[in-house]
């Protein structure tokens, strides 16, 4: 085997051991395979939801059924996604708790193995752990709770704060937005509800951890984060799943609302196994002088379609998307960003980096829109693609809709091959070919990594090292 | 009784270099003893840089002939193995690696050369000294490797690497090009320090200028893929005065006389 062939063979090689294990399938309730109004009714009844939410779900299902699949993607991407072959709701054993000791042993072990309780002790202000369709563990530091910060699983949020949920649910991502938003709205379960009161800064991050264990399951997290005036919060989500030969679906909807002067940072380290379709709608609304940042790392999954968006609705608001995608063999990362400038003097920045290796494929798909009256707005878009190997592929689909003269829009796109001259230079200093390759790739993603909290930067570097690894070791 | 035999740190014997099927270097032989500095002088396009890169193990070239480092053959080895054994190439055009800091690169290189991680404290001390010798501010440590560096800054960093990696044998490819006179002095001083002990050096250059600061023990004139003439330091001055054309007729004679 040449070193290149070994590299191809080694992609995600320790995923199985590290994340790809699975527990026996156990559940208290599982809806029958496939999607129907009966399934939707069952989920809503089981959760004892108010009628208005049940109606939202049924209407959303009608929208989902009526909407065609997206026509603007490569049709091969979702060809293998079979909506009839999935379970849409699976309630794991045990009740939601704030105490790790009360989490059923097997599930606790899983999260232990993934390092979640340890991370909570070390550097998180709150943790949510979702297993299949439900959050099994949820906690927040007492001091934050005393300051009025709400961090709940969204089902509890709906029970305890129905007024807020009713007002904001679907206000940023309506069910009719796209086929997958409609699907999520119909069968959503789990996810977080966060509210940060005015001028409250949550200095250390909150994290949600998503785990799919069973085969052929759909996971539909629904998250709503509201930062009130002048508040700050950093929310992180991480995702893994076992390796199966049949496909699973993760289709989340994330809505962020940053009130005047608020600042929300939302980071994702997505490392689904390569049998998961990851089709997520993330969108934020930023009011006057608010800042919203999406930091989006897509390492895993079979197919990802994800275009974090910021609607810049108030004067002086700033939106930012910093994303990195790694497409190894058989993976297709279709990621990007959208910035919708509705108000004057709003600014946005998109930095997208992708690495395609071997037969991997990554795409940047972006939109910058400046509406009439959005005077003095600025947007800067930078796309860098790194190709490793002759078969790797990268595409860029930038869209600019500019309906105002007094604006500034910059777009830079670069595609580079991992250069032989860089390799030779580093090798001439004693670094092995693998070390050199890894150093070049790590350098390429450095601007992304430095935006992550230390622990995640280390984890991401480790993941990249595994992806790049040439031989077993 | 044994006699101490002085062995070359580097030697090559009848080296030919091909790019695809084209022969660029057509049979080169020389040997360099510990502490010796040789200059390889030749006009542009004569194949000097190709020879330097090929000796270092650039994968784009096919090489025939014998190459010995400390008496051991290195011909079949990849560049990184040659480097770990003590070969060094100062690039004519050092390559930028964005996102990789100078410090992390140097630490990785030094650890590779030694075969063991370099303790942080020792690394810092070494860096401080080396940066002072090359007249580079410490802020360079945090900059990305050769990214946005001026030509002169790149060359200083090359010699800084030579200084800390302590090679057995160093190939310096056009290290003087793109340097103003002050930078040339500083870089030359760095070369002299780095080569102070047993290190052998091959200075590949077009001009005689750097030889005013880095005194060679021997000079080889390289034209059209061959060493056409070798001599003492005086040969460089003669070349400077009379130009490469002067060697040309003799080149033919020498070529005719080679085996």
XYZ file of C-alpha atoms in Angstrom, chain A residues 170-472:
303
model
C -40.637 29.646 14.858
C -40.214 33.410 14.817
C -36.754 33.191 13.272
C -37.104 29.901 11.395
C -40.742 29.417 10.361
C -41.876 25.892 9.522
C -42.342 26.886 5.890
C -38.746 28.088 5.579
C -37.499 24.841 4.081
C -38.434 21.167 3.953
C -36.216 20.215 6.880
C -37.336 23.095 9.059
C -40.892 21.854 8.466
C -39.860 18.316 9.368
C -38.206 19.499 12.560
C -41.202 21.599 13.527
C -43.460 18.565 13.103
C -41.462 16.086 15.142
C -39.028 18.152 17.236
C -37.897 16.723 20.528
C -35.111 17.824 22.832
C -32.738 20.716 22.378
C -32.272 23.680 24.687
C -34.081 26.765 25.811
C -31.794 29.541 27.021
C -32.723 32.964 28.288
C -30.129 35.423 29.571
C -31.534 38.473 31.410
C -30.499 42.036 30.528
C -26.831 42.906 31.084
C -26.002 39.448 32.390
C -22.779 37.953 31.057
C -22.459 34.190 31.152
C -18.667 34.146 31.004
C -18.130 30.407 30.712
C -19.854 28.350 28.059
C -23.020 26.296 28.236
C -22.813 23.046 26.343
C -25.310 20.685 24.835
C -24.213 17.229 23.892
C -26.123 15.208 21.313
C -25.823 11.477 21.032
C -27.615 9.115 18.693
C -27.327 5.487 19.791
C -29.851 3.480 17.814
C -30.028 2.618 14.161
C -32.307 4.368 11.702
C -33.302 7.077 14.056
C -34.107 10.687 13.431
C -33.001 13.242 15.998
C -34.756 16.598 15.866
C -33.308 18.973 18.389
C -34.972 22.317 18.670
C -33.075 25.112 20.339
C -34.133 28.621 21.190
C -31.666 31.077 22.710
C -32.639 34.570 23.730
C -30.052 37.065 24.970
C -31.791 40.092 26.396
C -30.388 43.626 26.148
C -26.643 43.796 26.695
C -26.393 40.134 27.699
C -23.714 37.660 26.630
C -23.756 33.886 26.256
C -21.600 31.280 24.568
C -23.374 28.039 23.743
C -21.562 25.002 22.402
C -22.966 21.866 20.878
C -21.163 18.623 20.181
C -22.476 15.584 18.350
C -21.406 11.964 17.880
C -23.053 8.671 16.942
C -22.208 5.008 16.524
C -21.032 3.708 13.204
C -23.784 1.776 11.432
C -24.206 0.686 7.881
C -27.754 2.062 7.767
C -28.414 5.773 7.874
C -29.655 8.076 10.577
C -30.874 11.645 10.340
C -30.110 14.639 12.517
C -32.221 17.599 11.570
C -32.104 20.429 14.052
C -33.531 23.911 14.085
C -31.670 26.538 16.065
C -33.126 29.983 16.622
C -31.124 32.761 18.257
C -32.439 36.142 19.271
C -29.949 38.825 20.257
C -31.700 41.882 21.630
C -30.199 45.371 21.595
C -26.481 45.257 22.426
C -26.537 41.537 23.192
C -23.835 39.117 22.101
C -24.390 35.437 21.324
C -21.721 33.032 20.257
C -22.850 29.601 19.130
C -20.180 26.975 18.458
C -20.683 23.570 16.924
C -18.238 20.720 16.808
C -20.119 18.237 14.681
C -18.522 14.823 14.525
C -21.356 12.523 13.549
C -20.428 9.114 12.237
C -20.413 8.815 8.465
C -23.871 7.228 8.324
C -25.642 10.353 9.601
C -27.385 12.898 7.393
C -26.932 16.225 9.136
C -29.452 18.752 7.814
C -29.659 21.698 10.125
C -31.220 25.141 9.965
C -29.470 27.704 12.147
C -30.601 31.288 12.090
C -30.253 34.320 14.306
C -31.930 37.671 14.537
C -29.675 40.500 15.699
C -31.201 43.746 16.879
C -29.547 47.152 17.332
C -25.788 46.855 17.959
C -26.122 43.177 18.754
C -23.443 40.668 17.776
C -24.089 37.092 16.701
C -21.286 34.694 15.897
C -21.650 31.184 14.539
C -18.516 29.107 14.886
C -19.195 25.974 12.933
C -16.940 22.940 12.742
C -18.150 20.113 10.546
C -15.907 17.097 10.815
C -18.254 14.154 10.590
C -21.526 13.010 8.973
C -22.224 11.481 5.588
C -23.853 14.596 4.198
C -24.099 17.945 5.937
C -26.239 20.793 4.683
C -25.916 23.758 6.950
C -25.863 27.483 6.310
C -25.888 29.439 9.571
C -27.618 32.768 9.008
C -27.846 36.124 10.710
C -30.662 38.534 10.031
C -29.218 41.941 10.829
C -32.438 43.631 11.835
C -31.214 46.548 13.943
C -28.836 49.373 13.117
C -25.187 48.613 13.888
C -25.699 44.884 14.320
C -22.837 42.564 13.434
C -23.015 38.992 12.183
C -20.207 36.548 11.839
C -19.820 32.999 10.567
C -16.554 31.210 10.961
C -16.751 27.726 9.591
C -14.530 24.811 8.851
C -15.517 21.667 7.037
C -13.518 18.514 6.662
C -14.689 16.140 3.951
C -12.984 12.774 3.975
C -13.700 9.834 1.724
C -17.420 9.471 0.997
C -18.336 12.638 2.851
C -20.056 15.659 1.400
C -19.968 18.851 3.430
C -22.278 21.430 1.921
C -21.795 24.296 4.325
C -21.946 28.025 4.124
C -23.506 31.118 5.584
C -26.166 33.749 5.017
C -26.092 37.391 6.030
C -29.254 39.390 5.546
C -28.676 43.115 6.024
C -32.004 44.775 6.771
C -30.800 47.807 8.722
C -28.261 50.573 8.084
C -24.639 50.327 9.222
C -24.792 46.622 9.845
C -21.675 44.581 9.217
C -20.947 40.949 8.541
C -18.001 38.683 8.061
C -17.932 35.146 6.712
C -14.804 33.059 6.851
C -15.226 29.609 5.440
C -12.477 27.041 5.292
C -12.802 23.607 3.864
C -10.504 20.648 3.507
C -11.361 17.938 1.038
C -9.329 14.795 1.214
C -9.203 11.808 -1.123
C -12.732 11.411 -2.569
C -14.238 13.917 -0.145
C -16.285 16.825 -1.376
C -16.949 20.176 0.224
C -18.957 23.128 -0.969
C -19.346 26.680 0.200
C -22.842 28.002 -0.396
C -23.409 31.532 0.767
C -25.703 34.484 0.515
C -25.067 38.131 1.311
C -28.174 40.227 0.895
C -28.421 43.974 1.274
C -31.916 45.343 1.131
C -32.863 48.867 -0.003
C -32.087 51.259 2.824
C -29.291 49.176 4.265
C -26.928 52.106 3.836
C -23.397 52.056 5.171
C -23.373 48.270 5.436
C -20.250 46.216 5.023
C -19.724 42.560 4.334
C -16.553 40.575 3.918
C -16.550 36.990 2.667
C -13.506 34.780 2.540
C -13.538 31.199 1.299
C -10.457 29.030 1.400
C -10.461 25.482 0.175
C -7.620 23.057 0.603
C -7.536 19.968 -1.564
C -5.541 16.917 -0.576
C -5.210 14.364 -3.332
C -6.133 14.513 -6.998
C -9.733 13.294 -6.517
C -10.741 15.765 -3.808
C -13.346 18.304 -4.821
C -14.421 21.743 -3.702
C -17.121 24.032 -5.088
C -18.072 27.580 -4.253
C -21.567 28.998 -4.758
C -21.552 32.570 -3.517
C -24.670 34.658 -4.045
C -24.773 38.415 -3.598
C -28.044 40.299 -3.717
C -27.242 43.956 -3.377
C -30.137 46.393 -3.649
C -28.407 49.416 -2.168
C -25.541 51.534 -3.546
C -23.999 52.852 -0.379
C -22.530 49.545 0.784
C -19.273 47.648 0.665
C -19.108 43.961 -0.184
C -15.896 41.999 -0.553
C -15.533 38.418 -1.611
C -12.317 36.447 -1.776
C -12.117 32.818 -2.740
C -9.031 30.675 -2.894
C -8.501 27.052 -3.676
C -5.122 25.598 -2.925
C -3.622 22.199 -3.292
C -1.592 20.967 -0.426
C 1.585 22.039 -2.109
C 4.454 19.662 -2.733
C 6.843 22.556 -2.147
C 5.425 23.103 1.353
C 5.839 19.414 2.070
C 9.412 19.408 0.810
C 10.280 22.488 2.823
C 9.030 20.984 6.067
C 10.532 17.591 5.278
C 13.881 19.199 4.600
C 13.736 20.264 8.256
C 13.307 16.708 9.475
C 9.513 16.474 9.725
C 8.108 13.253 8.343
C 5.673 13.482 5.456
C 2.729 12.841 7.796
C 3.913 15.399 10.324
C 4.421 17.928 7.537
C 0.978 17.312 6.072
C -0.648 17.667 9.470
C 1.250 20.864 10.180
C 0.070 22.393 6.897
C -3.557 21.417 7.568
C -3.431 22.660 11.146
C -2.006 25.922 9.877
C -4.823 26.165 7.364
C -7.500 25.892 10.060
C -5.624 27.976 12.636
C -7.796 31.082 12.163
C -10.788 28.923 13.069
C -9.220 27.050 15.941
C -8.075 30.171 17.723
C -11.687 31.272 18.050
C -12.566 28.167 20.066
C -12.164 27.759 23.810
C -8.882 25.993 24.524
C -10.370 22.606 25.307
C -12.218 22.520 22.019
C -9.240 23.745 20.079
C -7.278 20.818 21.479
C -10.087 18.420 20.613
C -10.384 19.764 17.095
C -6.644 19.495 16.525
C -6.825 15.934 17.757
C -9.662 15.145 15.359
C -7.747 16.643 12.458
C -4.702 14.608 13.444
C -6.814 11.457 13.322
C -8.296 12.358 9.977
C -4.840 12.976 8.595
C -3.151 10.027 10.188
C -1.337 7.814 7.789
C -0.915 4.567 9.634
C -2.338 2.805 12.615
